Short mmCIF file of C-alpha atoms and ligand atoms in Angstrom, two decimals:
data_model
loop_
_atom_site.label_atom_id
_atom_site.label_comp_id
_atom_site.label_asym_id
_atom_site.label_seq_id
_atom_site.Cartn_x
_atom_site.Cartn_y
_atom_site.Cartn_z
CA MET A 1 -0.16 0.06 -0.05
CA TYR A 2 1.26 3.38 -0.70
CA ASN A 3 -0.17 6.81 0.53
CA CYS A 4 -0.33 8.85 -2.57
CA GLY A 5 -1.65 12.10 -0.69
CA HIS A 6 -5.59 11.34 -1.04
CA GLU A 7 -7.50 10.26 1.57
CA ALA A 8 -7.61 6.44 0.54
CA THR A 9 -4.28 4.51 -0.04
CA VAL A 10 -4.79 2.39 -3.19
CA GLU A 11 -2.36 -0.45 -4.35
CA ILE A 12 -0.04 1.51 -6.70
CA ASP A 13 2.84 -0.61 -8.23
CA GLN A 14 4.96 2.46 -9.44
CA ILE A 15 6.86 3.97 -6.71
CA ALA A 16 8.12 7.33 -7.67
CA LEU A 17 10.72 9.39 -5.86
CA PRO A 18 10.35 13.12 -6.33
CA PRO A 19 13.29 14.96 -7.73
CA ASP A 20 14.11 16.86 -4.51
CA GLU A 21 14.32 13.53 -2.57
CA MET A 22 17.08 12.41 -5.02
CA PRO A 23 20.45 11.40 -3.26
CA THR A 24 23.06 14.30 -3.03
CA LYS A 25 25.99 12.12 -2.47
CA TRP A 26 27.15 9.01 -4.14
CA TYR A 27 28.34 5.99 -2.25
CA ASN A 28 31.93 4.39 -2.27
CA ILE A 29 32.04 1.19 -0.84
CA VAL A 30 36.11 0.69 -1.02
CA PRO A 31 36.46 1.87 2.69
CA ASP A 32 33.64 -0.57 3.85
CA ILE A 33 35.19 -3.63 2.05
CA PRO A 34 36.53 -6.23 4.69
CA GLY A 35 40.09 -6.54 4.19
CA GLY A 36 40.22 -3.61 1.73
CA LEU A 37 40.52 -3.30 -1.93
CA PRO A 38 43.82 -4.68 -3.31
CA PRO A 39 45.67 -1.90 -5.01
CA PRO A 40 46.39 -1.76 -8.69
CA LYS A 41 49.81 -2.78 -10.11
CA GLU A 42 52.12 -2.01 -12.62
CA PRO A 43 52.94 -4.86 -15.05
CA ASP A 44 56.75 -5.66 -15.51
CA ASP A 45 57.08 -4.53 -18.93
CA GLY A 46 56.38 -1.43 -21.03
CA GLU A 47 55.30 2.22 -20.12
CA SER A 48 54.00 2.88 -16.72
CA ARG A 49 50.22 2.48 -17.05
CA MET A 50 49.30 4.50 -14.26
CA ALA A 51 51.42 7.62 -15.72
CA SER A 52 49.36 6.89 -19.10
CA LEU A 53 46.15 6.79 -17.48
CA GLN A 54 46.95 10.10 -15.65
CA LYS A 55 47.46 11.90 -18.70
CA ARG A 56 44.46 10.42 -20.62
CA LEU A 57 41.70 10.19 -18.35
CA VAL A 58 39.49 12.79 -16.48
CA ALA A 59 41.20 14.11 -13.52
CA GLU A 60 38.45 14.28 -11.25
CA CYS A 61 37.46 10.66 -12.22
CA LEU A 62 41.09 9.39 -11.34
CA LYS A 63 40.88 11.24 -8.06
CA GLN A 64 37.49 9.25 -7.33
CA GLU A 65 39.22 6.25 -8.62
CA GLY A 66 41.43 6.11 -5.43
CA SER A 67 39.27 8.00 -2.95
CA THR A 68 38.71 6.31 0.58
CA GLU A 69 35.83 8.39 1.24
CA SER A 70 32.50 6.73 1.96
CA TRP A 71 30.49 9.69 0.40
CA ILE A 72 31.14 11.88 -2.57
CA ASP A 73 29.36 14.97 -3.18
CA ILE A 74 27.24 14.79 -6.58
CA PRO A 75 27.89 18.36 -8.05
CA GLU A 76 24.72 20.50 -8.20
CA GLY A 77 25.34 20.54 -12.09
CA ILE A 78 25.37 16.96 -12.27
CA ARG A 79 22.13 16.52 -9.93
CA GLU A 80 20.49 19.05 -12.54
CA LEU A 81 21.36 16.88 -15.47
CA TYR A 82 20.43 13.83 -13.73
CA VAL A 83 17.09 15.47 -13.17
CA HIS A 84 16.71 16.44 -16.86
CA ALA A 85 17.57 12.96 -17.83
CA GLY A 86 14.74 11.74 -15.77
CA ARG A 87 16.14 10.90 -12.29
CA PRO A 88 14.95 9.82 -9.98
CA ARG A 89 13.78 6.61 -11.85
CA PRO A 90 10.82 4.67 -10.73
CA LEU A 91 10.84 1.40 -8.83
CA TYR A 92 8.06 -1.09 -9.73
CA ARG A 93 6.42 -3.66 -7.89
CA ALA A 94 5.93 -6.57 -10.37
CA ARG A 95 2.38 -7.59 -9.41
CA ARG A 96 1.31 -8.87 -12.54
CA LEU A 97 4.50 -10.92 -13.21
CA GLU A 98 4.00 -12.35 -9.54
CA GLN A 99 0.31 -13.24 -10.44
CA ARG A 100 1.57 -15.26 -13.70
CA LEU A 101 3.97 -16.98 -11.50
CA GLY A 102 1.35 -17.68 -8.96
CA LEU A 103 3.43 -16.29 -6.15
CA THR A 104 2.00 -15.81 -2.75
CA LYS A 105 5.13 -15.75 -0.51
CA ALA A 106 7.49 -14.25 -2.89
CA ARG A 107 7.85 -10.34 -4.19
CA ILE A 108 9.40 -8.87 -7.03
CA TYR A 109 10.33 -5.27 -7.50
CA TYR A 110 12.18 -3.72 -10.50
CA LYS A 111 14.28 -0.78 -10.86
CA ARG A 112 13.81 1.29 -14.05
CA GLU A 113 17.36 2.34 -15.80
CA ASP A 114 15.55 1.42 -19.06
CA LEU A 115 13.99 4.60 -18.85
CA SER A 116 17.15 6.55 -19.73
CA PRO A 117 17.34 8.79 -22.77
CA THR A 118 19.63 6.47 -24.59
CA GLY A 119 17.92 3.34 -23.04
CA SER A 120 20.71 2.23 -20.56
CA HIS A 121 21.95 2.90 -16.96
CA LYS A 122 25.47 3.87 -18.47
CA VAL A 123 23.96 7.66 -18.68
CA ASN A 124 24.61 7.65 -14.91
CA THR A 125 28.32 7.80 -15.44
CA ALA A 126 28.39 9.09 -18.79
CA ILE A 127 26.79 12.73 -17.58
CA ALA A 128 29.30 12.78 -14.48
CA GLN A 129 32.35 12.16 -16.75
CA ALA A 130 31.35 14.56 -19.38
CA TYR A 131 30.78 17.28 -16.78
CA TYR A 132 34.03 16.87 -15.31
CA ALA A 133 35.68 17.13 -18.73
CA ALA A 134 33.94 20.26 -19.48
CA ASN A 135 34.88 21.59 -16.21
CA GLU A 136 38.47 20.73 -16.74
CA GLY A 137 38.40 22.61 -20.03
CA LYS A 138 38.36 19.24 -22.28
CA LYS A 139 36.61 19.45 -25.63
CA THR A 140 36.50 15.95 -26.89
CA LEU A 141 35.45 12.82 -25.35
CA VAL A 142 37.11 9.60 -26.78
CA THR A 143 36.11 6.08 -26.08
CA GLU A 144 35.66 2.52 -27.68
CA THR A 145 32.34 0.88 -27.74
CA GLY A 146 31.51 -2.68 -27.88
CA ALA A 147 28.04 -3.35 -27.86
CA GLY A 148 27.20 0.27 -28.59
CA GLN A 149 25.28 1.30 -25.29
CA TRP A 150 28.43 2.83 -23.81
CA GLY A 151 29.20 5.14 -27.13
CA THR A 152 25.41 6.12 -27.43
CA ALA A 153 25.60 7.22 -23.44
CA LEU A 154 28.64 9.25 -23.99
CA SER A 155 27.47 10.95 -27.13
CA TYR A 156 24.32 12.01 -25.28
CA ALA A 157 26.21 13.27 -22.32
CA ALA A 158 28.48 15.26 -24.49
CA SER A 159 25.76 16.88 -26.39
CA LEU A 160 24.23 18.22 -23.27
CA LEU A 161 27.67 19.82 -22.34
CA GLY A 162 28.46 21.01 -25.50
CA LEU A 163 31.39 18.55 -26.02
CA LYS A 164 32.46 16.39 -29.18
CA THR A 165 32.49 12.66 -29.04
CA VAL A 166 34.75 10.38 -30.86
CA VAL A 167 33.76 6.74 -30.82
CA PHE A 168 36.12 3.60 -32.28
CA TRP A 169 33.59 0.92 -32.91
CA VAL A 170 34.99 -2.64 -33.83
CA ARG A 171 34.04 -2.83 -37.49
CA ALA A 172 32.26 -6.07 -37.39
CA VAL A 173 29.74 -4.68 -35.01
CA TYR A 174 29.87 -0.89 -36.56
CA ASP A 175 28.27 -2.72 -39.72
CA TRP A 176 26.01 -4.88 -37.87
CA LYS A 177 24.28 -2.47 -35.64
CA ALA A 178 23.31 0.61 -38.03
CA GLU A 179 20.62 1.68 -35.68
CA ARG A 180 22.64 2.49 -32.74
CA ARG A 181 25.24 4.20 -34.93
CA THR A 182 22.80 6.47 -36.22
CA LEU A 183 21.52 7.46 -32.90
CA MET A 184 25.22 8.38 -31.97
CA GLN A 185 25.59 10.32 -34.91
CA LEU A 186 22.09 12.02 -34.14
CA TYR A 187 23.88 13.22 -30.90
CA GLY A 188 26.74 14.78 -33.00
CA ALA A 189 29.26 12.03 -32.42
CA LYS A 190 31.75 10.99 -34.80
CA VAL A 191 31.74 7.39 -35.29
CA TYR A 192 34.83 5.42 -36.77
CA ALA A 193 34.83 1.86 -37.71
CA SER A 194 37.96 0.35 -36.32
CA PRO A 195 40.78 -0.06 -37.49
CA SER A 196 40.11 3.49 -38.97
CA GLY A 197 42.39 5.64 -41.23
CA GLU A 198 42.53 8.15 -38.07
CA THR A 199 45.36 6.67 -36.20
CA ALA A 200 48.76 5.17 -37.26
CA PHE A 201 47.85 1.99 -35.66
CA GLY A 202 44.61 1.80 -37.55
CA ARG A 203 46.49 2.62 -40.91
CA LYS A 204 49.11 0.10 -40.47
CA LEU A 205 46.51 -2.64 -40.04
CA LEU A 206 44.41 -1.18 -42.79
CA ALA A 207 47.39 -1.65 -45.04
CA GLU A 208 47.91 -5.33 -44.21
CA ASP A 209 44.13 -6.09 -44.63
CA PRO A 210 41.87 -3.46 -46.08
CA ARG A 211 38.89 -5.47 -44.80
CA HIS A 212 40.18 -6.04 -41.23
CA PRO A 213 37.22 -6.86 -38.96
CA GLY A 214 38.88 -5.10 -35.82
CA SER A 215 38.62 -6.06 -32.21
CA LEU A 216 37.82 -4.51 -28.79
CA GLY A 217 41.59 -4.18 -28.24
CA ILE A 218 42.49 -2.55 -31.35
CA ALA A 219 39.47 -0.10 -30.77
CA VAL A 220 41.01 0.75 -27.43
CA SER A 221 44.35 1.20 -28.69
CA GLU A 222 43.10 3.58 -31.54
CA GLY A 223 41.05 5.47 -29.16
CA LEU A 224 44.09 5.99 -26.68
CA GLU A 225 46.38 6.96 -29.66
CA TYR A 226 43.48 9.62 -30.86
CA THR A 227 43.56 10.96 -27.43
CA ASP A 228 47.31 11.58 -27.23
CA LEU A 229 47.09 13.53 -30.47
CA GLY A 230 45.16 16.46 -29.21
CA PRO A 231 45.43 18.51 -25.86
CA ASP A 232 41.66 18.87 -25.24
CA ARG A 233 40.96 15.42 -25.41
CA VAL A 234 40.22 12.67 -22.82
CA TYR A 235 39.50 8.91 -22.69
CA CYS A 236 36.37 7.83 -21.10
CA LEU A 237 35.57 4.28 -19.64
CA GLY A 238 32.09 2.99 -18.91
CA SER A 239 32.39 -0.01 -16.63
CA VAL A 240 34.85 -1.83 -14.44
CA LEU A 241 36.67 1.06 -12.74
CA ASN A 242 35.74 2.24 -9.12
CA HIS A 243 34.57 5.74 -10.38
CA VAL A 244 32.14 4.19 -12.70
CA LEU A 245 30.71 2.07 -9.77
CA ILE A 246 30.69 5.20 -7.44
CA HIS A 247 28.57 7.11 -10.13
CA GLN A 248 26.31 4.12 -10.47
CA SER A 249 25.43 4.07 -6.94
CA ILE A 250 22.62 6.37 -7.45
CA ILE A 251 20.62 3.61 -8.49
CA GLY A 252 20.70 1.60 -5.35
CA LEU A 253 20.52 4.70 -3.08
CA GLU A 254 17.38 5.88 -4.90
CA SER A 255 16.08 2.18 -4.46
CA ILE A 256 16.69 2.30 -0.45
CA LYS A 257 14.66 5.38 -0.29
CA GLN A 258 11.83 3.85 -2.46
CA PHE A 259 11.60 0.62 -0.48
CA GLU A 260 11.45 2.87 2.91
CA LEU A 261 8.21 4.63 1.10
CA VAL A 262 6.37 1.24 0.95
CA GLY A 263 7.93 -0.23 4.06
CA ASP A 264 9.45 -3.18 2.20
CA SER A 265 13.09 -4.24 2.18
CA PRO A 266 14.83 -6.72 -0.21
CA ASP A 267 16.26 -10.07 0.85
CA LEU A 268 17.82 -10.47 -2.43
CA VAL A 269 19.19 -7.83 -5.12
CA VAL A 270 19.87 -9.20 -8.52
CA GLY A 271 21.42 -7.39 -11.58
CA CYS A 272 23.07 -8.73 -14.86
CA LEU A 273 26.84 -8.33 -14.79
CA GLY A 274 29.34 -8.03 -17.58
CA GLY A 275 31.80 -5.64 -16.08
CA GLY A 276 29.66 -4.77 -12.87
CA SER A 277 28.58 -1.39 -13.34
CA ASN A 278 24.85 -1.87 -13.27
CA PHE A 279 24.96 -4.61 -10.65
CA GLY A 280 27.21 -2.60 -8.41
CA GLY A 281 25.16 0.52 -9.06
CA VAL A 282 21.96 -1.24 -7.53
CA ALA A 283 23.70 -3.67 -5.40
CA LEU A 284 26.47 -1.85 -3.44
CA PRO A 285 24.36 0.84 -1.51
CA PHE A 286 22.49 -2.24 0.03
CA MET A 287 25.73 -4.16 0.40
CA GLY A 288 27.37 -1.08 2.44
CA GLU A 289 24.22 -1.46 5.09
CA VAL A 290 24.95 -5.23 5.16
CA LEU A 291 28.49 -4.57 5.85
CA ARG A 292 27.71 -1.96 8.48
CA GLY A 293 25.18 -4.54 10.37
CA LYS A 294 22.25 -2.25 9.34
CA ARG A 295 20.57 -4.99 6.97
CA GLU A 296 20.48 -8.58 5.98
CA CYS A 297 20.43 -9.33 2.16
CA ARG A 298 22.02 -11.19 -0.36
CA PHE A 299 23.24 -10.37 -3.81
CA LEU A 300 23.08 -12.31 -7.23
CA ALA A 301 25.03 -11.40 -10.50
CA ALA A 302 23.40 -13.00 -13.57
CA GLN A 303 25.78 -13.74 -16.47
CA SER A 304 25.95 -15.43 -19.66
CA GLU A 305 28.02 -18.61 -20.18
CA SER A 306 29.65 -16.68 -22.80
CA ALA A 307 31.50 -14.61 -20.31
CA PRO A 308 31.12 -16.18 -16.61
CA ASN A 309 33.89 -14.17 -15.17
CA LEU A 310 32.50 -14.78 -11.67
CA VAL A 311 31.50 -18.21 -12.15
CA LYS A 312 34.33 -19.58 -13.74
CA GLY A 313 37.16 -16.96 -13.79
CA GLU A 314 40.35 -16.89 -11.40
CA TYR A 315 40.72 -14.31 -8.82
CA ARG A 316 44.16 -12.91 -9.97
CA TYR A 317 45.83 -9.64 -11.51
CA ASP A 318 44.88 -8.93 -15.05
CA PHE A 319 44.75 -6.20 -17.40
CA GLY A 320 41.18 -4.41 -17.61
CA ASP A 321 41.44 -4.32 -21.33
CA THR A 322 41.98 -6.60 -24.23
CA ALA A 323 45.17 -4.79 -25.26
CA GLY A 324 46.90 -4.22 -22.10
CA HIS A 325 47.03 -0.59 -21.62
CA THR A 326 45.41 -0.49 -17.93
CA PRO A 327 47.32 -1.38 -14.97
CA LEU A 328 46.86 -4.84 -13.80
CA LEU A 329 43.81 -4.99 -11.57
CA MET A 330 42.80 -7.78 -9.12
CA MET A 331 39.96 -9.48 -10.56
CA TYR A 332 38.02 -12.71 -11.23
CA THR A 333 39.07 -12.94 -14.86
CA LEU A 334 38.93 -15.36 -17.69
CA GLY A 335 42.22 -13.95 -19.06
CA HIS A 336 42.31 -10.50 -21.04
CA GLU A 337 43.13 -12.35 -24.36
CA THR A 338 40.32 -15.17 -23.86
CA SER A 339 37.86 -15.20 -26.85
CA MET A 340 34.20 -15.19 -25.85
CA LYS A 341 31.38 -16.66 -28.06
CA PRO A 342 29.41 -13.84 -29.75
CA ILE A 343 25.72 -13.47 -28.03
CA LYS A 344 23.08 -11.05 -28.80
CA SER A 345 23.47 -9.66 -25.43
CA ASP A 346 26.90 -8.24 -26.27
CA GLY A 347 27.17 -5.91 -23.26
CA LEU A 348 27.86 -8.87 -20.86
CA ARG A 349 30.88 -10.20 -22.82
CA TYR A 350 33.74 -8.90 -20.76
CA HIS A 351 36.42 -10.99 -19.55
CA ALA A 352 36.73 -9.75 -15.98
CA ALA A 353 34.61 -8.42 -13.29
CA ALA A 354 35.24 -5.00 -11.62
CA PRO A 355 37.63 -5.13 -8.95
CA ILE A 356 35.33 -3.89 -6.23
CA ILE A 357 32.84 -6.52 -7.10
CA SER A 358 35.49 -9.37 -7.17
CA ALA A 359 36.92 -8.57 -3.88
CA LEU A 360 33.55 -8.70 -2.44
CA ARG A 361 32.71 -12.09 -4.13
CA ASN A 362 36.17 -13.22 -2.88
CA LYS A 363 34.74 -12.35 0.71
CA GLY A 364 31.54 -14.29 0.08
CA TYR A 365 29.24 -11.57 -0.46
CA VAL A 366 28.27 -11.97 -4.22
CA ASP A 367 26.94 -15.15 -5.63
CA ALA A 368 26.63 -15.68 -9.38
CA VAL A 369 24.73 -17.57 -11.93
CA ALA A 370 25.58 -17.90 -15.69
CA TYR A 371 22.76 -18.73 -18.19
CA PRO A 372 23.39 -20.76 -21.36
CA ASN A 373 24.73 -18.64 -24.23
CA ASP A 374 21.89 -19.83 -26.69
CA GLU A 375 20.15 -17.06 -24.68
CA VAL A 376 16.69 -18.75 -25.06
CA ALA A 377 15.94 -19.07 -21.35
CA VAL A 378 16.84 -15.54 -20.68
CA PHE A 379 14.85 -14.22 -23.85
CA GLU A 380 11.86 -16.27 -22.67
CA ALA A 381 12.00 -14.73 -19.27
CA ALA A 382 11.96 -11.34 -20.95
CA LYS A 383 8.89 -12.26 -23.10
CA MET A 384 6.99 -13.24 -19.86
CA PHE A 385 8.16 -9.86 -18.38
CA LEU A 386 6.80 -8.20 -21.52
CA GLU A 387 3.41 -10.07 -21.53
CA THR A 388 2.95 -9.09 -17.74
CA GLU A 389 4.65 -5.92 -17.00
CA GLY A 390 4.55 -4.37 -20.57
CA TRP A 391 8.14 -3.41 -20.87
CA LEU A 392 10.59 -4.46 -23.29
CA VAL A 393 13.90 -4.93 -21.83
CA ALA A 394 17.75 -5.35 -23.25
CA GLY A 395 18.94 -8.92 -23.64
CA GLU A 396 21.55 -8.14 -21.00
CA SER A 397 18.83 -7.21 -18.64
CA ALA A 398 16.91 -10.33 -19.59
CA HIS A 399 19.46 -12.24 -17.50
CA ALA A 400 18.65 -10.52 -14.35
CA VAL A 401 14.59 -11.04 -14.99
CA ARG A 402 15.42 -14.79 -15.57
CA ALA A 403 17.35 -14.62 -12.22
CA ALA A 404 14.60 -12.96 -10.54
CA ILE A 405 12.00 -15.22 -11.73
CA ASP A 406 13.91 -18.48 -10.74
CA GLN A 407 14.78 -17.26 -7.55
CA ALA A 408 11.13 -16.28 -6.82
CA LYS A 409 9.84 -19.60 -7.95
CA GLU A 410 12.42 -21.36 -5.79
CA ALA A 411 11.52 -19.34 -2.80
CA GLU A 412 7.92 -20.19 -3.47
CA SER A 413 8.27 -23.82 -3.71
CA ASN A 414 10.15 -23.68 -0.39
CA ARG A 415 7.32 -21.83 1.25
CA GLU A 416 9.56 -19.11 1.83
CA GLU A 417 8.97 -15.24 2.18
CA LYS A 418 11.22 -13.56 0.10
CA CYS A 419 11.40 -9.78 -1.37
CA ILE A 420 13.82 -9.58 -4.52
CA LEU A 421 14.73 -6.44 -6.24
CA ALA A 422 16.05 -6.66 -10.11
CA ASN A 423 17.73 -4.02 -11.91
CA ILE A 424 16.36 -3.49 -15.31
CA SER A 425 19.72 -2.01 -16.89
CA GLY A 426 18.28 -1.00 -20.23
CA HIS A 427 15.26 -1.39 -22.76
CA GLY A 428 15.34 -3.51 -25.61
CA PHE A 429 14.19 -1.24 -28.58
CA LEU A 430 17.35 -1.93 -30.33
CA ASP A 431 17.34 -5.67 -29.50
CA LEU A 432 14.13 -6.55 -31.54
CA ASP A 433 16.37 -8.51 -34.14
CA ALA A 434 17.51 -10.71 -31.09
CA TYR A 435 14.04 -11.30 -29.91
CA ARG A 436 12.75 -12.40 -33.35
CA GLU A 437 15.85 -14.91 -33.31
CA LYS A 438 15.37 -16.30 -30.01
CA ILE A 439 11.46 -16.23 -29.48
CA LYS A 440 9.18 -18.15 -32.00
CA LEU A 441 6.49 -15.86 -32.92
CA GLU A 442 3.12 -17.17 -34.07
C1 LIG B 501 26.86 -2.16 -20.74
C2 LIG B 501 25.44 -2.95 -20.41
C3 LIG B 501 25.57 -4.09 -19.32
C4 LIG B 501 26.49 -4.59 -18.98
O1 LIG B 501 27.60 -3.77 -18.34
P1 LIG B 501 27.94 -3.78 -16.83
O2 LIG B 501 29.20 -2.55 -16.70
O3 LIG B 501 28.04 -5.01 -16.43
O4 LIG B 501 26.48 -3.20 -16.23
C5 LIG B 501 24.35 -4.46 -18.89
N1 LIG B 501 23.19 -3.81 -19.47
C6 LIG B 501 22.88 -2.94 -20.46
C7 LIG B 501 21.63 -2.44 -20.60
C8 LIG B 501 24.11 -2.29 -20.86
O5 LIG B 501 24.12 -1.31 -21.71
#
């Protein structure tokens, strides 16, 4: 029940938070991690990776990367842009889905990051990074993109702040995802198929093979070289790093307030996990309260068997990127050079999980499950979600929906009370080809 300001209270399944209730600080879990976070390391050979990050990344983001403060002020300018972009985002109770599943004991809620302007949670960090870059006098944001969500989010954020965006996009995907490329271009981004003619490295590869399909590692290398070629350019990263997870904490911080509004509280928080930014965003504010003894709750990361870094990875130092440009980070990793089977939920194909998530997994605070990479089970869950709740979720988010449904059914069959929160990291309007492939339509 939810008192909506009228005399009577009615059953309302959208739990809104007014803009003036939006959190004013992000949460950084690093100082609360039991045993601390293992520090990044320099590899034995090559240039200093820390020094090269220092000259290429946004200075404020680097500062946050090493921060040991639990709470970091969200500048007013970023709060304004968050509200402009539709924050706070609603939390929903999945009543129709619960009915379909015949649940009497288990309850399911979901957080609507799919309502962002570009259709994913990545906007939360893109806005922050673009804002800080503009403040630091930068003119151009440079990045690589795999699935395309990050490039789109950054292009959008840059357009809000009057900055340019240059995206290096693996040629094979560039050709395949024309819609997403168009969206980036509409926001004013310059999108290059990588390898490109824009960098010496790209030109060398093209000379060897004019139809080179590219790879994420090549796109990163080109992006870094391109950044070095101009003084007003910075390189931006969309997942894995501490500052990205800090920015994403807005998701869980809002959710905590929304659960308070309805007098409920989750026993399990679920999110899909590639690099860990949306999972971290929704889970870590709740986990901080668990670590401080204020709450009991479990956390479940939903992965693809194509990239089961938390399920099958080793906990060791590895590069954060395919090309080995980052410092070595302590992570659950499949190896930065491993090849992963292509899947439609491309955003989950990442070789390692964020150092923060990995450290917490290592201490037993994070459970993980991996779904088959034919993706049929996850898209079927997404279809049931669409039929009951009405929203079309991204393939990545479908993994979280599958996990929430499975957990609710299990609790129900054990006659166990259970409140589940699932994060919907993105919408599926640009994933309809995947739905068509995975679901038999009448
Ligand atoms: C990028 C992306 C993911 C995976 O990245 P994380 O950093 O693990 O969150 C998941 N869902 C959507 C919609 C994405 O765009």
